[in-house]
Coordinates of C-alpha atoms and ligand atoms in Angstrom, one line a residue:
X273 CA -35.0 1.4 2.6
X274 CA -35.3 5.4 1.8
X275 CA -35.0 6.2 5.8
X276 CA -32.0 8.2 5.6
X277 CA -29.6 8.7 8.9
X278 CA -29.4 12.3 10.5
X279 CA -25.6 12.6 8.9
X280 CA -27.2 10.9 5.5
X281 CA -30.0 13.4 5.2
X282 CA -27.1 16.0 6.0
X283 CA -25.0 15.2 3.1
X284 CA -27.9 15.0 0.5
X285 CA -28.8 18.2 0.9
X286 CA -25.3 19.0 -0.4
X287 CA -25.0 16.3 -2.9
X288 CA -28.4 16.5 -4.5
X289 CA -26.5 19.0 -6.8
X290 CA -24.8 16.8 -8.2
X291 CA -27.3 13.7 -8.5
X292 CA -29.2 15.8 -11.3
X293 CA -30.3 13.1 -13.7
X294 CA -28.9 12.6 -17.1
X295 CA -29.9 10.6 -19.7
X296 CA -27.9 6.2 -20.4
X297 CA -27.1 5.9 -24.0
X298 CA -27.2 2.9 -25.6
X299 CA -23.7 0.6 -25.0
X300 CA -22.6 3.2 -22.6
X301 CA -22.3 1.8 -19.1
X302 CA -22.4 4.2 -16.3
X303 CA -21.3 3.2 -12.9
X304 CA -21.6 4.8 -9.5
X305 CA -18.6 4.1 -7.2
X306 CA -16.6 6.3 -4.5
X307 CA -13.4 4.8 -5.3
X308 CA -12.0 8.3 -5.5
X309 CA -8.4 7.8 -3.2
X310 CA -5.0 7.3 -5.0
X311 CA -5.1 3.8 -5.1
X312 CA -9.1 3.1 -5.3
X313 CA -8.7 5.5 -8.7
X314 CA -5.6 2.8 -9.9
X315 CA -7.6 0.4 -9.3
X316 CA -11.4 1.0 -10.8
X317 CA -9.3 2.8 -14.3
X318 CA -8.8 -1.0 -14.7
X319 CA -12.3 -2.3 -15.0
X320 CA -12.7 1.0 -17.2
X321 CA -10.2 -0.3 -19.7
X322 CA -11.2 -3.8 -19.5
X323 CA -14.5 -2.0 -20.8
X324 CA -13.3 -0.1 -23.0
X325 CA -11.6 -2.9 -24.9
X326 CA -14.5 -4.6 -25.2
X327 CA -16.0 -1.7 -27.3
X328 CA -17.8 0.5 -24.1
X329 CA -18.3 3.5 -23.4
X330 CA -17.4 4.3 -19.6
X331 CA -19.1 6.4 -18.1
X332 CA -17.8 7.4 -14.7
X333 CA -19.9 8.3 -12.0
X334 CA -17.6 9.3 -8.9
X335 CA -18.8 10.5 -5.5
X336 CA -16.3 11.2 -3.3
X337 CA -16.4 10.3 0.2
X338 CA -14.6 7.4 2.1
X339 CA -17.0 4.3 2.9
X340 CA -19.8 5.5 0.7
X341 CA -22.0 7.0 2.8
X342 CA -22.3 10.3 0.2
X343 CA -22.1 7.8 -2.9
X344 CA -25.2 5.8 -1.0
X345 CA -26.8 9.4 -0.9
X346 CA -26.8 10.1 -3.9
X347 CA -27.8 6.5 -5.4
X348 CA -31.1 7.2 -4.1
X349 CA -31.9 10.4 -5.2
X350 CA -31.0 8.8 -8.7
X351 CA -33.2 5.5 -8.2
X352 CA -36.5 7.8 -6.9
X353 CA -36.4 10.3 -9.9
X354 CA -36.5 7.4 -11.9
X355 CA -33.1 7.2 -13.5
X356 CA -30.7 4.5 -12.2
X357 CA -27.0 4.4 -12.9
X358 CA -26.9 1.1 -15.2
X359 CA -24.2 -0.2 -12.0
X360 CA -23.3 0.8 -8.5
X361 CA -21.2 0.0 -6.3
X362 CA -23.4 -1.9 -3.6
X363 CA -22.9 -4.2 -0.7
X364 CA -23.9 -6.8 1.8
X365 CA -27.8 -6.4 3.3
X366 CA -28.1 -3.0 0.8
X367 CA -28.2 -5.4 -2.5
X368 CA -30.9 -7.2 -0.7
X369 CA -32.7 -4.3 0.2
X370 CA -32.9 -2.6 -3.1
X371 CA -33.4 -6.0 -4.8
X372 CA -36.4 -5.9 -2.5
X373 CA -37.5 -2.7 -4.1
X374 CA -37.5 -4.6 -7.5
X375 CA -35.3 -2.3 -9.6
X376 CA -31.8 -4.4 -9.6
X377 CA -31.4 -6.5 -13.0
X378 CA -31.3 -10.5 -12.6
X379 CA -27.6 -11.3 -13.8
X380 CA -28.2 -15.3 -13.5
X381 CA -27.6 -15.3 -17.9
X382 CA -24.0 -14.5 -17.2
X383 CA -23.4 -16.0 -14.0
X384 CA -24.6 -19.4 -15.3
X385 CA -22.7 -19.0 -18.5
X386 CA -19.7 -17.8 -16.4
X387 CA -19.8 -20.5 -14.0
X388 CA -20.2 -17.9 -10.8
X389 CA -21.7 -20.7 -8.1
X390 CA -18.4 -22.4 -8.9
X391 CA -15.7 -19.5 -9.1
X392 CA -17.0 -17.8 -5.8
X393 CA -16.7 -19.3 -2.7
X394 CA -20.1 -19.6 -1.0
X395 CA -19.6 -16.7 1.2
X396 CA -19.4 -14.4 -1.0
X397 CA -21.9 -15.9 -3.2
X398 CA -24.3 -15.5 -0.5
X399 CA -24.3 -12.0 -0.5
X400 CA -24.4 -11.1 -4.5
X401 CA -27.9 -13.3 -4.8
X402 CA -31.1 -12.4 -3.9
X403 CA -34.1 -15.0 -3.6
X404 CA -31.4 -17.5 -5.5
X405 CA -30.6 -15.2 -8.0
X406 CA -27.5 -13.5 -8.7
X407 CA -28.3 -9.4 -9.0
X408 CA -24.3 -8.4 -7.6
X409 CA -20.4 -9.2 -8.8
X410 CA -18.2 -9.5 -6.2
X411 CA -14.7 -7.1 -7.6
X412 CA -12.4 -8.6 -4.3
X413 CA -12.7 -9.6 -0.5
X414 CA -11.0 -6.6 1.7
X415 CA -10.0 -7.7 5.4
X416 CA -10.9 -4.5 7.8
X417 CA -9.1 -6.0 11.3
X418 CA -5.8 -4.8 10.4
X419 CA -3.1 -2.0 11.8
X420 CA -0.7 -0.5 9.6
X421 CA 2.6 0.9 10.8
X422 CA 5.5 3.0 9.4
X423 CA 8.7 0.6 10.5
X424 CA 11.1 4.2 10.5
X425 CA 9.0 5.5 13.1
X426 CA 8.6 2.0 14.9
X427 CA 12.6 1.9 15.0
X428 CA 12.4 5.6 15.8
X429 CA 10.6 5.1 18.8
X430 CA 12.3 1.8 20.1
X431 CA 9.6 -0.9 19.4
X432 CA 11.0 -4.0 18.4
X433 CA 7.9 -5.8 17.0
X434 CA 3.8 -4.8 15.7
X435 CA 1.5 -5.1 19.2
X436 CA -0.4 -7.9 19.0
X437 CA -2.1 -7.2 22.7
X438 CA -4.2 -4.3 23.1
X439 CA -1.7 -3.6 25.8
X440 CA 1.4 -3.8 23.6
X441 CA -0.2 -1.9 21.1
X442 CA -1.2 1.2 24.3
X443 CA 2.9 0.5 25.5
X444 CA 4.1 1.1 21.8
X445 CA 1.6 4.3 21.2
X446 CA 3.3 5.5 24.8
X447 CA 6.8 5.0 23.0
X448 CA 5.9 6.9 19.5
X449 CA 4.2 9.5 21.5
X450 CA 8.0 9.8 23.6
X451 CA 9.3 10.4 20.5
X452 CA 7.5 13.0 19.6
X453 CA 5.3 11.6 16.6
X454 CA 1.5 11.3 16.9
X455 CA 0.7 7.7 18.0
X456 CA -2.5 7.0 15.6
X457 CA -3.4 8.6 12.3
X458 CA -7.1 8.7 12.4
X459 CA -9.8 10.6 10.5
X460 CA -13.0 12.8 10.7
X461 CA -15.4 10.5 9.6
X462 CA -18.1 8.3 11.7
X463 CA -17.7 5.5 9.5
X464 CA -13.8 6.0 10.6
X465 CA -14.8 5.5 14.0
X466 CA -16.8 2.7 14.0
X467 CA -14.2 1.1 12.3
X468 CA -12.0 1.4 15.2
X469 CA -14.8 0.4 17.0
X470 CA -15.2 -2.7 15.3
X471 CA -11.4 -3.6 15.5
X472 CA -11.4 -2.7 19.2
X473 CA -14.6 -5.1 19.6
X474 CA -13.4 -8.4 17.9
X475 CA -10.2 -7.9 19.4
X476 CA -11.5 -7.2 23.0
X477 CA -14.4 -10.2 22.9
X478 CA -13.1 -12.5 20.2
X479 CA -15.2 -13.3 17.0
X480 CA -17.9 -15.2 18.9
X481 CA -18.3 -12.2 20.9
X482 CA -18.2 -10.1 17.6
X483 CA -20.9 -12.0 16.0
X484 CA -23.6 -11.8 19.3
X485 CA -23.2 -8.2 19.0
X486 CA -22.5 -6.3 16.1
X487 CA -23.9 -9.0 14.1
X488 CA -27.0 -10.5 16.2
X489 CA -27.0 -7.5 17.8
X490 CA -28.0 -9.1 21.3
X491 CA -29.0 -6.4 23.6
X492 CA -27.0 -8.7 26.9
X493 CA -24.1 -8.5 24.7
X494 CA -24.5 -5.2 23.7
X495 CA -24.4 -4.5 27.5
X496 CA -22.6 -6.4 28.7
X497 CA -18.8 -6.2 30.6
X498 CA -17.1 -7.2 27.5
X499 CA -18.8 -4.3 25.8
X500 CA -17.8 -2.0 28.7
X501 CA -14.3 -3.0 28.3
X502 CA -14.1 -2.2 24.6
X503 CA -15.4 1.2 24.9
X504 CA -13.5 2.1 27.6
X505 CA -10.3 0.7 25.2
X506 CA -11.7 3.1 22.7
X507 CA -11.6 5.9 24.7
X508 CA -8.1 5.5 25.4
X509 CA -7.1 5.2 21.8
X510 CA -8.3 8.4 21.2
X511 CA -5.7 9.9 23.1
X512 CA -3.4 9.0 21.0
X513 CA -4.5 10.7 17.8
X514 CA -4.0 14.6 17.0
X515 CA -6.2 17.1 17.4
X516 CA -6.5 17.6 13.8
X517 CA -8.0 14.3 13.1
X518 CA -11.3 16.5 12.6
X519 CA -12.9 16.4 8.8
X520 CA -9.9 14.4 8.0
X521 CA -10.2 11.6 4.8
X522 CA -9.0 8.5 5.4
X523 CA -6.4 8.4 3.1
X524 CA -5.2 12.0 4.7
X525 CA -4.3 9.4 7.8
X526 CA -2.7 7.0 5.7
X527 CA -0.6 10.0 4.2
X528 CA 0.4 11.0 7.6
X529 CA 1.9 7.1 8.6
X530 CA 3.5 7.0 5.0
X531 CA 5.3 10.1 5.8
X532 CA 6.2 9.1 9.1
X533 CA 4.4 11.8 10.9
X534 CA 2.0 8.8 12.4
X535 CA 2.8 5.6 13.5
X536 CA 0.1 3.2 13.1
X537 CA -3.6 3.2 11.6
X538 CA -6.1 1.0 11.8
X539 CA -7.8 0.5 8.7
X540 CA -9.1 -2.1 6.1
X541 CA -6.5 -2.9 3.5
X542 CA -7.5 -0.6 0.8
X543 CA -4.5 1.8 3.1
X544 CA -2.2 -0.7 1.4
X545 CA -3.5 0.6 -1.7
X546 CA -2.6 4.1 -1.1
X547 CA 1.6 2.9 0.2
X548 CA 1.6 1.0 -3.5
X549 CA -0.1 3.6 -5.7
X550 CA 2.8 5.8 -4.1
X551 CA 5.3 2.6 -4.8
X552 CA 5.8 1.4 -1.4
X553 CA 6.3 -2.3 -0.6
X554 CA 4.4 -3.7 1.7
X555 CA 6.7 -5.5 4.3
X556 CA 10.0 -2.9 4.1
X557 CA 8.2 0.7 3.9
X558 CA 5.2 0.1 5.8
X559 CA 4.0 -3.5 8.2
X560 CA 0.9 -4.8 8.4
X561 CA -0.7 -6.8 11.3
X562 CA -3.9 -8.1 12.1
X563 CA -5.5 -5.1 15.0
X564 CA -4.6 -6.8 17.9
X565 CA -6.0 -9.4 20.0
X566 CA -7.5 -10.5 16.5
X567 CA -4.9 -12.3 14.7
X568 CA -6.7 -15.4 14.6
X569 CA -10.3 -13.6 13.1
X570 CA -11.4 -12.3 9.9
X571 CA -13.3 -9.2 9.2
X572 CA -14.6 -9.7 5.5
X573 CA -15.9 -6.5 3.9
X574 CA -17.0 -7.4 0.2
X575 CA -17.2 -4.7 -2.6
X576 CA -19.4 -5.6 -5.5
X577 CA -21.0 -4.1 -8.3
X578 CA -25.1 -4.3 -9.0
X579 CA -26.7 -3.3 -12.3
X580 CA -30.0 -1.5 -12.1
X581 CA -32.6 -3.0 -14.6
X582 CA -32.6 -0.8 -17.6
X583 CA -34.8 -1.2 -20.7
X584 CA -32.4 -1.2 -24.0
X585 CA -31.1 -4.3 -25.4
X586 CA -28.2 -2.2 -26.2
X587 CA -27.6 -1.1 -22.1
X588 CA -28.1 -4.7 -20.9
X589 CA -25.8 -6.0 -22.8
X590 CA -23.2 -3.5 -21.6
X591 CA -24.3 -4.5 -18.2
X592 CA -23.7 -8.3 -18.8
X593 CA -20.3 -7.9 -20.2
X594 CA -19.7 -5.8 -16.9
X595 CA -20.8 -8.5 -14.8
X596 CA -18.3 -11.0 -16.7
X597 CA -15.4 -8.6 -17.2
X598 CA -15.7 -8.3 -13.4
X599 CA -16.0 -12.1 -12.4
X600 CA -12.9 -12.7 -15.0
X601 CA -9.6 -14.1 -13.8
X602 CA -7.8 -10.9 -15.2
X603 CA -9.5 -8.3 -13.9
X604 CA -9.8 -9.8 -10.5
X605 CA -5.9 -10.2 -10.6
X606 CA -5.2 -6.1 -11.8
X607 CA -7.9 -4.7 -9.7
X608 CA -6.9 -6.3 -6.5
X609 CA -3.4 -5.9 -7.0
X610 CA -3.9 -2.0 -6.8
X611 CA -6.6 -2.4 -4.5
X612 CA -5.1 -3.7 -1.7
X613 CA -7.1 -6.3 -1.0
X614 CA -7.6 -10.4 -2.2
X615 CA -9.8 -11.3 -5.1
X616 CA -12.6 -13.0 -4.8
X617 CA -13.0 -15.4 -7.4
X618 CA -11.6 -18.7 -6.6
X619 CA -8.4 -20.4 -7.8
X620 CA -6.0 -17.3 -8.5
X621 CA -2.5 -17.3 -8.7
X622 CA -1.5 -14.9 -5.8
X623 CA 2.4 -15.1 -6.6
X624 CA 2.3 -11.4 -7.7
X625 CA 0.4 -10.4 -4.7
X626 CA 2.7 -9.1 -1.5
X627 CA 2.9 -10.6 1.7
X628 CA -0.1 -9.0 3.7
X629 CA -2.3 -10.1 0.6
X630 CA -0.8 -13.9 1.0
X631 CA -1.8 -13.7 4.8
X632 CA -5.3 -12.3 4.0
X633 CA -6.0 -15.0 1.8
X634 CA -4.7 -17.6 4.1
X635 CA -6.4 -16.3 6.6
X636 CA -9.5 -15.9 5.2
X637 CA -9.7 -19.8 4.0
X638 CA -8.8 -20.5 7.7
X639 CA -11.2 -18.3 9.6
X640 CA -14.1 -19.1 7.4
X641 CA -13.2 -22.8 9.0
X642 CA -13.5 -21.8 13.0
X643 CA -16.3 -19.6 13.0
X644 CA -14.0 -16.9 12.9
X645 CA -14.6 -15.1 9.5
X646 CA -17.2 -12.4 10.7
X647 CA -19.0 -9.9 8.3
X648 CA -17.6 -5.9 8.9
X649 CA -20.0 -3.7 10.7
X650 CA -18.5 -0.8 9.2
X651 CA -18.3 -1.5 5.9
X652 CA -22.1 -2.4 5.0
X653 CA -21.7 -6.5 5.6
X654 CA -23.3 -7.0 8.7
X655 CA -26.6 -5.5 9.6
X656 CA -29.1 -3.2 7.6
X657 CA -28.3 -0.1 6.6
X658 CA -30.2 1.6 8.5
X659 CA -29.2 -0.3 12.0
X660 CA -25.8 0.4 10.8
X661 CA -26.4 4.3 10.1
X662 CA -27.8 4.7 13.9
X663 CA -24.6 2.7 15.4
X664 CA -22.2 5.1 13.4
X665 CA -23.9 7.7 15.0
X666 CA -24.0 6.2 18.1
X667 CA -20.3 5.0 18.3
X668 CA -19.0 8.4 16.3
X669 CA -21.0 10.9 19.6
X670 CA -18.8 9.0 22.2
X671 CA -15.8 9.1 20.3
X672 CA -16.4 13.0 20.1
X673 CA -17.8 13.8 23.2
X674 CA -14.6 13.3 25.4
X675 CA -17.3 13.5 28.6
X676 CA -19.7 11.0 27.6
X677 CA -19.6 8.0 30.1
X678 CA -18.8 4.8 28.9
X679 CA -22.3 3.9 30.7
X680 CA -24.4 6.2 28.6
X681 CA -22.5 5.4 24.9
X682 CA -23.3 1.8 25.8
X683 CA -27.2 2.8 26.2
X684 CA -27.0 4.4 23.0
X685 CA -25.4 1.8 21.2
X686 CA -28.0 -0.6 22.9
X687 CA -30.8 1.7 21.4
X688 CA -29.0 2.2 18.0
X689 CA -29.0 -2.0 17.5
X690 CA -33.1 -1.9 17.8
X691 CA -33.5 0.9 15.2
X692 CA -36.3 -0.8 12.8
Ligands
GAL237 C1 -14.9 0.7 2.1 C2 -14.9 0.0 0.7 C3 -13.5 0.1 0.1 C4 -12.9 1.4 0.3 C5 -13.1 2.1 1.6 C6 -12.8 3.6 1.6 O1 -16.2 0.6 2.6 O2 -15.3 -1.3 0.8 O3 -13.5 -0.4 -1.2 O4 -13.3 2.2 -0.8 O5 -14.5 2.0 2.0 O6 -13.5 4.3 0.7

């Protein structure tokens, strides 16, 4: 659990600074999140005022840093001096491995008094539990396999429709790049490229495909031709970003499609949260399409919030109202609404929700059907964290290194998958 990656142990050495310990009072709730963007800030000042109303004190524990890999950092350094946040922001295997380490709280009071087996679908039940018991709330369900395009510079460049081929979309970068504009708006960080990576895989093999390797992690997979041809697609989409892309925050690359400097990015839908926190509407100022070849597959990437076990009757109470204020029908409406992506409590309205949001939740319903709904790699749903550390580092080094062979990233990748 406390192995850290080369680029984790990098960034704790600047963030222990800021992980100095500090005392949880009594009704106050502190929570540990990295929701630090435009619209990621929108969205969590909503759970704040939801907890404010109910007569809590917020307090907020931000660690910037796209993907979480700095706010992960820092969680530890917190849980080994002893002094947990009351809540962080925690997903997919990492609730079960520190659940395993016995310091998250058991929420199952709430979440049977709530009704959570019956307002989550089973899914996404799966992954708050641990050993049966509920120790995460789910806030929404993003969908990662999407591209995002500016339609001005789409109509700019002469492309009449979003790619839904891998081709297409390499023909329509050609166009943009024509035009003069830079083709793809990309970012600095591994976690940026591996979810590229991750797009270019499920659209390249299918979800079946998906699942045997960046789920299963089958070493013939992970080897195999179908592998081959998606990192030898990835190499050619980084031709079509800038040079600048270096360091760059995600949101940084969402700025640049928004302003029309960029034509397309592929990232999860929490982009969408940046065009609306800067009023765009989704549909007429910027298009959304599921990353080509993938149209008919689901990557689910599930943010949820786990309370640490604390000792004062005061603290866990705060924590148990968190836990229902999350799981309730209102919040899940707001926060998702700025957030970009669906919520993921069951039943809701989505008639105030755009159009991408309406496709997302269709499509997650039908995907989850065929097989097709497959957990994000990226994003902390599909393997351990530690697995998934060594393949960002893996996948990021070929991205980078412009004269590594496809043969040798593959070999690495292969090795990254066994990391114990
Ligand atoms: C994802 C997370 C999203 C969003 C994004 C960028 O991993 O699930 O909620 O915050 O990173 O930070």
């Amino acid at each position: 659990m406390l192995k850290l990656t080369r680029s984790a142990a990098a960034a704790l050495l600047t963030l222990v600074a800021v992980a100095a310990p500090s005392l949880t009072l009594a009704g106050e709730v502190e929570v540990l999140h990295y929701w630090t963007s435009g619209g990621e800030a929108k969205s969590v000042a909503e759970l704040k005022k939801i907890m404010q109303a109910k007569g809590h004190t917020w307090k907020d524990f931000a660690v910037a840093g796209g993907g979480g890999d700095n706010a992960a950092t820092v969680l530890k350094s917190r849980v080994v001096s002893g002094n947990p946040p009351a809540a962080a922001q925690i997903k997919g295997p990492a609730i079960q491995e520190w659940a395993a380490e016995g310091v998250l709280a058991n929420l199952d009071t709430v979440a049977k008094a709530e009704q959570w087996d019956s307002l989550l679908p089973k899914v996404v039940a799966d992954v708050m539990k641990y050993q049966g018991s509920y120790v995460a709330a789910p806030v929404n369900v993003h969908r990662v396999n999407w591209v995002w395009a500016n339609p001005a510079v789409l109509k700019k460049a002469g492309i009449a429709a979003m790619p839904k081929t891998w081709d297409e979309f390499f023909a329509a970068a050609d166009k943009i790049k024509a035009a003069g504009l830079i083709p793809l708006a990309h970012g600095g960080q591994s976690w940026q490229d591996l979810t590229v990576f991750e797009d270019v895989v499920l659209g390249v093999g299918g979800p079946k495909f998906y699942q045997e390797a960046l789920v299963k992690l089958d070493a013939k997979a992970l080897t195999s031709d179908t592998m081959k041809k998606s990192l030898e697609t990835l190499r050619k989409l980084k031709t079509y970003t800038d040079p600048g892309a270096a360091g760059r925050d995600w949101n940084l690359a969402t700025a640049m499609v928004m302003q029309g400097k960029a034509g397309f990015q592929f990232m999860g839908d929490w982009a969408k949260g940046e065009f609306l926190a800067a009023g765009k509407v989704p549909g007429k100022d910027v298009l959304c399409a599921a990353a080509p070849g993938s149209a008919n597959a689901f990557t689910f990437n599930i943010d949820s919030i786990a309370m640490f076990k604390l000792k004062s009757a005061d603290a866990q109470k705060a924590q148990a109202d968190l836990g229902a204020a999350i799981m309730g029908a209102e919040f899940q409406e707001v926060f998702n609404l700025n957030k970009g992506s669906i919520p993921a409590r069951l039943g809701m309205k989505m008639d105030k929700f755009d159009d991408c949001a309406k496709t997302s939740s269709k499509d997650f319903v039908d995907t989850a059907k065929t097989a097709s709904l497959v957990p994000s790699l990226a994003h902390g749903m599909a393997v351990k964290p530690a697995v998934e550390g060594a393949l960002k580092d893996a996948v990021s080094q070929f991205w980078n290194d412009d004269k590594m062979t496809v043969a040798t990233a593959m070999k690495n990748i292969a090795a990254a998958a066994a990391t114990k």
